[in-house]
């Protein structure tokens, strides 16, 4: 079945450590996105990528970094510069152009900083 | 993007229709209405979208008023598995999927 796979599902990190969240899709989608969700809140856009080797900052990119070396993969690194990294992280993908707003989401990765 | 307003919560009895309202009074002529839902601790799921005409698919129906300033998502026969947060989002169709998810409506379906 086509879809988006995020790993790990749960992750614990000590303060000061970087951590990378994996996102892989086999939907042949061009665009990929990372969102962050805090308890009781909506989703906020961190980064998005429209094509390989290109990505753009979203609304809350500070303290995060991404890469897009392959169409299928869009990993997110939460750096030690992110002041409040404990959150639920969601990866999504879509086609380009008309229909780009129909996103397919992964199951999410829950990061807890100890 | 036009701003949307949704009630924070609503209850629905199992087997009955659930009617979820959304106000978007500043919607532009080329903006679509999208609905997503998020079951607890899962990723959001796309439900349906529309521009002017009413739309129906296997999950739900979308009714958009003639002036397009509000819409209603209808779950025809709610089940316990429909308990989720429902998000109404307005955006132009040919933009990149930089969707703005607000707080949504928490729908609880009760037996």
PDB file of C-alpha atoms in Angstrom:
ATOM      1  CA  UNK A   1       0.000   0.000   0.000  1.00  0.00           C
ATOM      2  CA  UNK A   2       1.204   3.514  -0.760  1.00  0.00           C
ATOM      3  CA  UNK A   3       1.694   5.854   2.119  1.00  0.00           C
ATOM      4  CA  UNK A   4       4.001   7.785   4.395  1.00  0.00           C
ATOM      5  CA  UNK A   5       6.171   6.162   7.004  1.00  0.00           C
ATOM      6  CA  UNK A   6       7.502   8.133   9.934  1.00  0.00           C
ATOM      7  CA  UNK A   7      10.038   6.798  12.390  1.00  0.00           C
ATOM      8  CA  UNK A   8      10.556   6.500  15.218  1.00  0.00           C
ATOM      9  CA  UNK A   9       7.037   6.686  16.638  1.00  0.00           C
ATOM     10  CA  UNK A  10       8.329   7.707  20.063  1.00  0.00           C
ATOM     11  CA  UNK A  11      11.663   9.349  20.811  1.00  0.00           C
ATOM     12  CA  UNK A  12      13.247  10.602  24.002  1.00  0.00           C
ATOM     13  CA  UNK A  13      16.118  13.037  23.944  1.00  0.00           C
ATOM     14  CA  UNK A  14      18.255  14.775  26.489  1.00  0.00           C
ATOM     15  CA  UNK A  15      18.557  18.525  26.361  1.00  0.00           C
ATOM     16  CA  UNK A  16      21.367  19.672  24.088  1.00  0.00           C
ATOM     17  CA  UNK A  17      21.130  16.713  21.721  1.00  0.00           C
ATOM     18  CA  UNK A  18      20.158  16.853  18.077  1.00  0.00           C
ATOM     19  CA  UNK A  19      17.666  14.282  16.841  1.00  0.00           C
ATOM     20  CA  UNK A  20      16.569  13.341  13.332  1.00  0.00           C
ATOM     21  CA  UNK A  21      13.051  12.214  12.467  1.00  0.00           C
ATOM     22  CA  UNK A  22      12.617  10.106   9.371  1.00  0.00           C
ATOM     23  CA  UNK A  23       9.876  10.541   6.760  1.00  0.00           C
ATOM     24  CA  UNK A  24       9.597   8.305   3.693  1.00  0.00           C
ATOM     25  CA  UNK A  25       6.817   8.233   1.100  1.00  0.00           C
ATOM     26  CA  UNK A  26       6.089   5.870  -1.792  1.00  0.00           C
ATOM     27  CA  UNK A  27       3.256   7.899  -3.286  1.00  0.00           C
ATOM     28  CA  UNK A  28       5.463   9.515  -5.940  1.00  0.00           C
ATOM     29  CA  UNK A  29       4.473  12.909  -4.523  1.00  0.00           C
ATOM     30  CA  UNK A  30       6.643  15.886  -5.361  1.00  0.00           C
ATOM     31  CA  UNK A  31       5.839  18.007  -2.308  1.00  0.00           C
ATOM     32  CA  UNK A  32       6.575  17.117   1.303  1.00  0.00           C
ATOM     33  CA  UNK A  33       5.903  18.960   4.538  1.00  0.00           C
ATOM     34  CA  UNK A  34       6.739  18.901   8.239  1.00  0.00           C
ATOM     35  CA  UNK A  35       4.266  20.107  10.836  1.00  0.00           C
ATOM     36  CA  UNK A  36       4.491  20.403  14.592  1.00  0.00           C
ATOM     37  CA  UNK A  37       1.537  19.923  16.941  1.00  0.00           C
ATOM     38  CA  UNK A  38       1.442  20.858  20.617  1.00  0.00           C
ATOM     39  CA  UNK A  39      -1.228  19.490  22.983  1.00  0.00           C
ATOM     40  CA  UNK A  40      -4.685  20.871  22.238  1.00  0.00           C
ATOM     41  CA  UNK A  41      -3.394  22.957  19.363  1.00  0.00           C
ATOM     42  CA  UNK A  42      -3.631  22.871  15.592  1.00  0.00           C
ATOM     43  CA  UNK A  43      -0.708  22.039  13.323  1.00  0.00           C
ATOM     44  CA  UNK A  44       2.038  24.535  12.529  1.00  0.00           C
ATOM     45  CA  UNK A  45       4.203  24.313   9.411  1.00  0.00           C
ATOM     46  CA  UNK A  46       7.951  23.911   9.996  1.00  0.00           C
ATOM     47  CA  UNK A  47       9.409  23.300   6.525  1.00  0.00           C
ATOM     48  CA  UNK A  48       8.165  22.240   3.128  1.00  0.00           C
ATOM     49  CA  UNK A  49       9.781  21.039  -0.078  1.00  0.00           C
ATOM     50  CA  UNK A  50       8.380  21.216  -3.578  1.00  0.00           C
ATOM     51  CA  UNK A  51      11.155  19.376  -5.425  1.00  0.00           C
ATOM     52  CA  UNK A  52      14.352  17.505  -4.701  1.00  0.00           C
ATOM     53  CA  UNK A  53      17.202  19.648  -3.393  1.00  0.00           C
ATOM     54  CA  UNK A  54      14.899  22.541  -2.623  1.00  0.00           C
ATOM     55  CA  UNK A  55      13.002  23.426   0.555  1.00  0.00           C
ATOM     56  CA  UNK A  56      11.434  26.462   2.160  1.00  0.00           C
ATOM     57  CA  UNK A  57      10.915  27.640   5.722  1.00  0.00           C
ATOM     58  CA  UNK A  58       7.442  27.494   7.138  1.00  0.00           C
ATOM     59  CA  UNK A  59       6.061  29.468  10.042  1.00  0.00           C
ATOM     60  CA  UNK A  60       8.266  28.023  12.804  1.00  0.00           C
ATOM     61  CA  UNK A  61      11.539  26.915  11.182  1.00  0.00           C
ATOM     62  CA  UNK A  62      13.905  28.198  13.885  1.00  0.00           C
ATOM     63  CA  UNK A  63      15.781  25.371  15.566  1.00  0.00           C
ATOM     64  CA  UNK A  64      14.974  22.866  12.817  1.00  0.00           C
ATOM     65  CA  UNK A  65      16.733  21.735   9.648  1.00  0.00           C
ATOM     66  CA  UNK A  66      15.743  19.515   6.725  1.00  0.00           C
ATOM     67  CA  UNK A  67      17.175  17.965   3.594  1.00  0.00           C
ATOM     68  CA  UNK A  68      15.582  16.655   0.412  1.00  0.00           C
ATOM     69  CA  UNK A  69      18.183  14.562  -1.390  1.00  0.00           C
ATOM     70  CA  UNK A  70      15.651  12.046  -2.695  1.00  0.00           C
ATOM     71  CA  UNK A  71      12.067  12.474  -3.806  1.00  0.00           C
ATOM     72  CA  UNK A  72      10.932   9.823  -1.348  1.00  0.00           C
ATOM     73  CA  UNK A  73      12.651  11.169   1.748  1.00  0.00           C
ATOM     74  CA  UNK A  74      12.387  14.358   3.802  1.00  0.00           C
ATOM     75  CA  UNK A  75      14.128  13.984   7.185  1.00  0.00           C
ATOM     76  CA  UNK A  76      13.742  16.598   9.897  1.00  0.00           C
ATOM     77  CA  UNK A  77      16.489  17.385  12.401  1.00  0.00           C
ATOM     78  CA  UNK A  78      15.486  18.975  15.671  1.00  0.00           C
ATOM     79  CA  UNK A  79      18.577  20.813  16.816  1.00  0.00           C
ATOM     80  CA  UNK A  80      19.638  21.849  20.285  1.00  0.00           C
ATOM     81  CA  UNK A  81      18.735  25.414  19.273  1.00  0.00           C
ATOM     82  CA  UNK A  82      15.030  24.528  19.367  1.00  0.00           C
ATOM     83  CA  UNK A  83      13.977  25.875  22.754  1.00  0.00           C
ATOM     84  CA  UNK A  84      10.872  23.772  23.270  1.00  0.00           C
ATOM     85  CA  UNK A  85      11.174  20.657  21.124  1.00  0.00           C
ATOM     86  CA  UNK A  86       8.755  18.373  22.988  1.00  0.00           C
ATOM     87  CA  UNK A  87       5.870  17.942  20.552  1.00  0.00           C
ATOM     88  CA  UNK A  88       4.109  15.673  18.074  1.00  0.00           C
ATOM     89  CA  UNK A  89       5.727  15.909  14.625  1.00  0.00           C
ATOM     90  CA  UNK A  90       3.797  15.123  11.467  1.00  0.00           C
ATOM     91  CA  UNK A  91       5.121  14.613   7.962  1.00  0.00           C
ATOM     92  CA  UNK A  92       2.879  14.958   4.916  1.00  0.00           C
ATOM     93  CA  UNK A  93       3.097  14.847   1.139  1.00  0.00           C
ATOM     94  CA  UNK A  94       1.055  15.969  -1.842  1.00  0.00           C
ATOM     95  CA  UNK A  95       1.155  16.351  -5.600  1.00  0.00           C
ATOM     96  CA  UNK A  96       2.181  19.666  -7.114  1.00  0.00           C
ATOM     97  CA  UNK A  97      -0.202  22.276  -8.465  1.00  0.00           C
ATOM     98  CA  UNK A  98      -3.924  21.722  -8.538  1.00  0.00           C
ATOM     99  CA  UNK A  99      -4.663  19.238  -5.802  1.00  0.00           C
ATOM    100  CA  UNK A 100      -1.635  20.197  -3.718  1.00  0.00           C
ATOM    101  CA  UNK A 101      -3.882  20.878  -0.746  1.00  0.00           C
ATOM    102  CA  UNK A 102      -4.948  17.239  -0.474  1.00  0.00           C
ATOM    103  CA  UNK A 103      -2.259  16.114   1.920  1.00  0.00           C
ATOM    104  CA  UNK A 104      -1.462  12.586   2.974  1.00  0.00           C
ATOM    105  CA  UNK A 105      -0.069  12.441   6.491  1.00  0.00           C
ATOM    106  CA  UNK A 106       2.105   9.952   8.293  1.00  0.00           C
ATOM    107  CA  UNK A 107       1.265   8.562  11.726  1.00  0.00           C
ATOM    108  CA  UNK A 108       3.541  11.037  13.481  1.00  0.00           C
ATOM    109  CA  UNK A 109       6.575  10.981  15.747  1.00  0.00           C
ATOM    110  CA  UNK A 110       6.268  12.013  19.370  1.00  0.00           C
ATOM    111  CA  UNK A 111       9.430  13.642  20.705  1.00  0.00           C
ATOM    112  CA  UNK A 112       9.969  14.147  24.419  1.00  0.00           C
ATOM    113  CA  UNK A 113      12.934  16.063  25.755  1.00  0.00           C
ATOM    114  CA  UNK A 114      13.959  14.964  29.231  1.00  0.00           C
TER     115      UNK A 114
ATOM    116  CA  UNK B   1      -5.978  32.683   3.215  1.00  0.00           C
ATOM    117  CA  UNK B   2      -9.455  33.288   4.567  1.00  0.00           C
ATOM    118  CA  UNK B   3      -9.924  32.759   8.276  1.00  0.00           C
ATOM    119  CA  UNK B   4     -12.329  30.073   9.450  1.00  0.00           C
ATOM    120  CA  UNK B   5     -14.396  29.844  12.627  1.00  0.00           C
ATOM    121  CA  UNK B   6     -15.543  26.529  14.068  1.00  0.00           C
ATOM    122  CA  UNK B   7     -17.224  25.611  17.365  1.00  0.00           C
ATOM    123  CA  UNK B   8     -14.688  24.132  19.771  1.00  0.00           C
ATOM    124  CA  UNK B   9     -16.693  20.995  20.461  1.00  0.00           C
ATOM    125  CA  UNK B  10     -19.884  19.117  19.726  1.00  0.00           C
ATOM    126  CA  UNK B  11     -21.455  15.805  20.629  1.00  0.00           C
ATOM    127  CA  UNK B  12     -23.305  13.430  18.361  1.00  0.00           C
ATOM    128  CA  UNK B  13     -25.248  10.245  18.974  1.00  0.00           C
ATOM    129  CA  UNK B  14     -24.076   7.119  17.209  1.00  0.00           C
ATOM    130  CA  UNK B  15     -26.090   6.426  14.085  1.00  0.00           C
ATOM    131  CA  UNK B  16     -27.316   9.986  13.760  1.00  0.00           C
ATOM    132  CA  UNK B  17     -26.071  12.567  11.280  1.00  0.00           C
ATOM    133  CA  UNK B  18     -23.352  14.911  12.508  1.00  0.00           C
ATOM    134  CA  UNK B  19     -23.502  18.430  11.073  1.00  0.00           C
ATOM    135  CA  UNK B  20     -20.277  20.376  11.552  1.00  0.00           C
ATOM    136  CA  UNK B  21     -20.465  24.109  10.796  1.00  0.00           C
ATOM    137  CA  UNK B  22     -17.678  26.365   9.564  1.00  0.00           C
ATOM    138  CA  UNK B  23     -17.802  30.112   8.968  1.00  0.00           C
ATOM    139  CA  UNK B  24     -15.496  31.692   6.388  1.00  0.00           C
ATOM    140  CA  UNK B  25     -17.046  35.088   5.698  1.00  0.00           C
ATOM    141  CA  UNK B  26     -13.888  36.526   4.062  1.00  0.00           C
ATOM    142  CA  UNK B  27     -13.471  33.715   1.528  1.00  0.00           C
ATOM    143  CA  UNK B  28     -12.288  34.781  -1.916  1.00  0.00           C
ATOM    144  CA  UNK B  29     -13.768  33.617  -5.200  1.00  0.00           C
ATOM    145  CA  UNK B  30     -10.912  31.227  -5.966  1.00  0.00           C
ATOM    146  CA  UNK B  31     -10.588  29.692  -2.503  1.00  0.00           C
ATOM    147  CA  UNK B  32     -11.758  26.187  -1.802  1.00  0.00           C
ATOM    148  CA  UNK B  33     -13.071  24.779   1.468  1.00  0.00           C
ATOM    149  CA  UNK B  34     -11.152  21.734   2.717  1.00  0.00           C
ATOM    150  CA  UNK B  35     -12.028  19.408   5.584  1.00  0.00           C
ATOM    151  CA  UNK B  36      -9.636  17.170   7.447  1.00  0.00           C
ATOM    152  CA  UNK B  37     -10.027  15.156  10.624  1.00  0.00           C
ATOM    153  CA  UNK B  38      -7.538  13.930  13.195  1.00  0.00           C
ATOM    154  CA  UNK B  39      -8.204  10.968  15.412  1.00  0.00           C
ATOM    155  CA  UNK B  40      -6.353  11.208  18.693  1.00  0.00           C
ATOM    156  CA  UNK B  41      -2.569  10.795  18.345  1.00  0.00           C
ATOM    157  CA  UNK B  42      -2.770  10.061  14.622  1.00  0.00           C
ATOM    158  CA  UNK B  43      -1.989  12.100  11.532  1.00  0.00           C
ATOM    159  CA  UNK B  44      -4.812  14.153  10.001  1.00  0.00           C
ATOM    160  CA  UNK B  45      -6.882  12.561   7.254  1.00  0.00           C
ATOM    161  CA  UNK B  46      -8.301  14.398   4.252  1.00  0.00           C
ATOM    162  CA  UNK B  47     -12.087  14.162   4.022  1.00  0.00           C
ATOM    163  CA  UNK B  48     -13.463  16.343   1.247  1.00  0.00           C
ATOM    164  CA  UNK B  49     -13.195  19.722  -0.432  1.00  0.00           C
ATOM    165  CA  UNK B  50     -15.324  21.988  -2.603  1.00  0.00           C
ATOM    166  CA  UNK B  51     -15.577  25.377  -4.265  1.00  0.00           C
ATOM    167  CA  UNK B  52     -19.252  26.236  -4.812  1.00  0.00           C
ATOM    168  CA  UNK B  53     -21.278  23.125  -5.398  1.00  0.00           C
ATOM    169  CA  UNK B  54     -22.174  20.595  -2.785  1.00  0.00           C
ATOM    170  CA  UNK B  55     -19.858  17.608  -2.772  1.00  0.00           C
ATOM    171  CA  UNK B  56     -20.267  14.055  -1.572  1.00  0.00           C
ATOM    172  CA  UNK B  57     -17.889  11.145  -1.253  1.00  0.00           C
ATOM    173  CA  UNK B  58     -17.787   7.919   0.663  1.00  0.00           C
ATOM    174  CA  UNK B  59     -16.878   9.662   3.889  1.00  0.00           C
ATOM    175  CA  UNK B  60     -19.038  12.765   4.034  1.00  0.00           C
ATOM    176  CA  UNK B  61     -21.004  15.485   2.309  1.00  0.00           C
ATOM    177  CA  UNK B  62     -20.020  19.133   2.070  1.00  0.00           C
ATOM    178  CA  UNK B  63     -22.711  21.782   1.817  1.00  0.00           C
ATOM    179  CA  UNK B  64     -21.540  25.294   0.893  1.00  0.00           C
ATOM    180  CA  UNK B  65     -23.973  28.212   1.155  1.00  0.00           C
ATOM    181  CA  UNK B  66     -24.754  30.188  -1.962  1.00  0.00           C
ATOM    182  CA  UNK B  67     -22.806  33.209  -0.742  1.00  0.00           C
ATOM    183  CA  UNK B  68     -19.941  30.833   0.213  1.00  0.00           C
ATOM    184  CA  UNK B  69     -19.551  32.470   3.605  1.00  0.00           C
ATOM    185  CA  UNK B  70     -20.198  29.268   5.486  1.00  0.00           C
ATOM    186  CA  UNK B  71     -20.251  25.529   5.002  1.00  0.00           C
ATOM    187  CA  UNK B  72     -21.356  22.359   6.766  1.00  0.00           C
ATOM    188  CA  UNK B  73     -19.661  18.994   6.814  1.00  0.00           C
ATOM    189  CA  UNK B  74     -22.166  16.180   7.199  1.00  0.00           C
ATOM    190  CA  UNK B  75     -21.281  12.738   8.484  1.00  0.00           C
ATOM    191  CA  UNK B  76     -24.469  10.897   7.536  1.00  0.00           C
ATOM    192  CA  UNK B  77     -24.380   8.071  10.071  1.00  0.00           C
ATOM    193  CA  UNK B  78     -21.852   8.825  12.779  1.00  0.00           C
ATOM    194  CA  UNK B  79     -19.984   5.922  14.340  1.00  0.00           C
ATOM    195  CA  UNK B  80     -17.756   5.808  17.393  1.00  0.00           C
ATOM    196  CA  UNK B  81     -14.768   5.797  15.027  1.00  0.00           C
ATOM    197  CA  UNK B  82     -15.773   9.264  13.825  1.00  0.00           C
ATOM    198  CA  UNK B  83     -14.740  10.734  17.188  1.00  0.00           C
ATOM    199  CA  UNK B  84     -11.979  13.141  16.177  1.00  0.00           C
ATOM    200  CA  UNK B  85     -10.987  16.774  15.757  1.00  0.00           C
ATOM    201  CA  UNK B  86     -12.354  18.158  12.498  1.00  0.00           C
ATOM    202  CA  UNK B  87     -10.549  20.994  10.729  1.00  0.00           C
ATOM    203  CA  UNK B  88     -12.087  23.370   8.206  1.00  0.00           C
ATOM    204  CA  UNK B  89      -9.489  25.126   6.016  1.00  0.00           C
ATOM    205  CA  UNK B  90      -9.879  27.636   3.203  1.00  0.00           C
ATOM    206  CA  UNK B  91      -7.198  27.983   0.521  1.00  0.00           C
ATOM    207  CA  UNK B  92      -6.732  28.435  -3.208  1.00  0.00           C
ATOM    208  CA  UNK B  93      -6.531  25.133  -5.038  1.00  0.00           C
ATOM    209  CA  UNK B  94      -3.331  25.614  -6.993  1.00  0.00           C
ATOM    210  CA  UNK B  95      -1.214  26.665  -4.058  1.00  0.00           C
ATOM    211  CA  UNK B  96       1.249  24.503  -2.282  1.00  0.00           C
ATOM    212  CA  UNK B  97      -0.197  22.539   0.594  1.00  0.00           C
ATOM    213  CA  UNK B  98       0.876  25.018   3.250  1.00  0.00           C
ATOM    214  CA  UNK B  99      -2.363  24.514   5.067  1.00  0.00           C
ATOM    215  CA  UNK B 100      -3.165  26.473   8.219  1.00  0.00           C
ATOM    216  CA  UNK B 101      -4.745  24.142  10.750  1.00  0.00           C
ATOM    217  CA  UNK B 102      -6.633  25.956  13.493  1.00  0.00           C
ATOM    218  CA  UNK B 103      -7.953  24.373  16.675  1.00  0.00           C
ATOM    219  CA  UNK B 104     -10.842  22.641  14.853  1.00  0.00           C
ATOM    220  CA  UNK B 105     -13.981  21.095  16.352  1.00  0.00           C
ATOM    221  CA  UNK B 106     -13.684  18.183  18.766  1.00  0.00           C
ATOM    222  CA  UNK B 107     -16.496  15.813  17.849  1.00  0.00           C
ATOM    223  CA  UNK B 108     -17.432  13.099  20.327  1.00  0.00           C
ATOM    224  CA  UNK B 109     -19.765  10.373  19.123  1.00  0.00           C
ATOM    225  CA  UNK B 110     -21.549   8.660  21.992  1.00  0.00           C
ATOM    226  CA  UNK B 111     -23.330   5.271  22.033  1.00  0.00           C
TER     227      UNK B 111
END
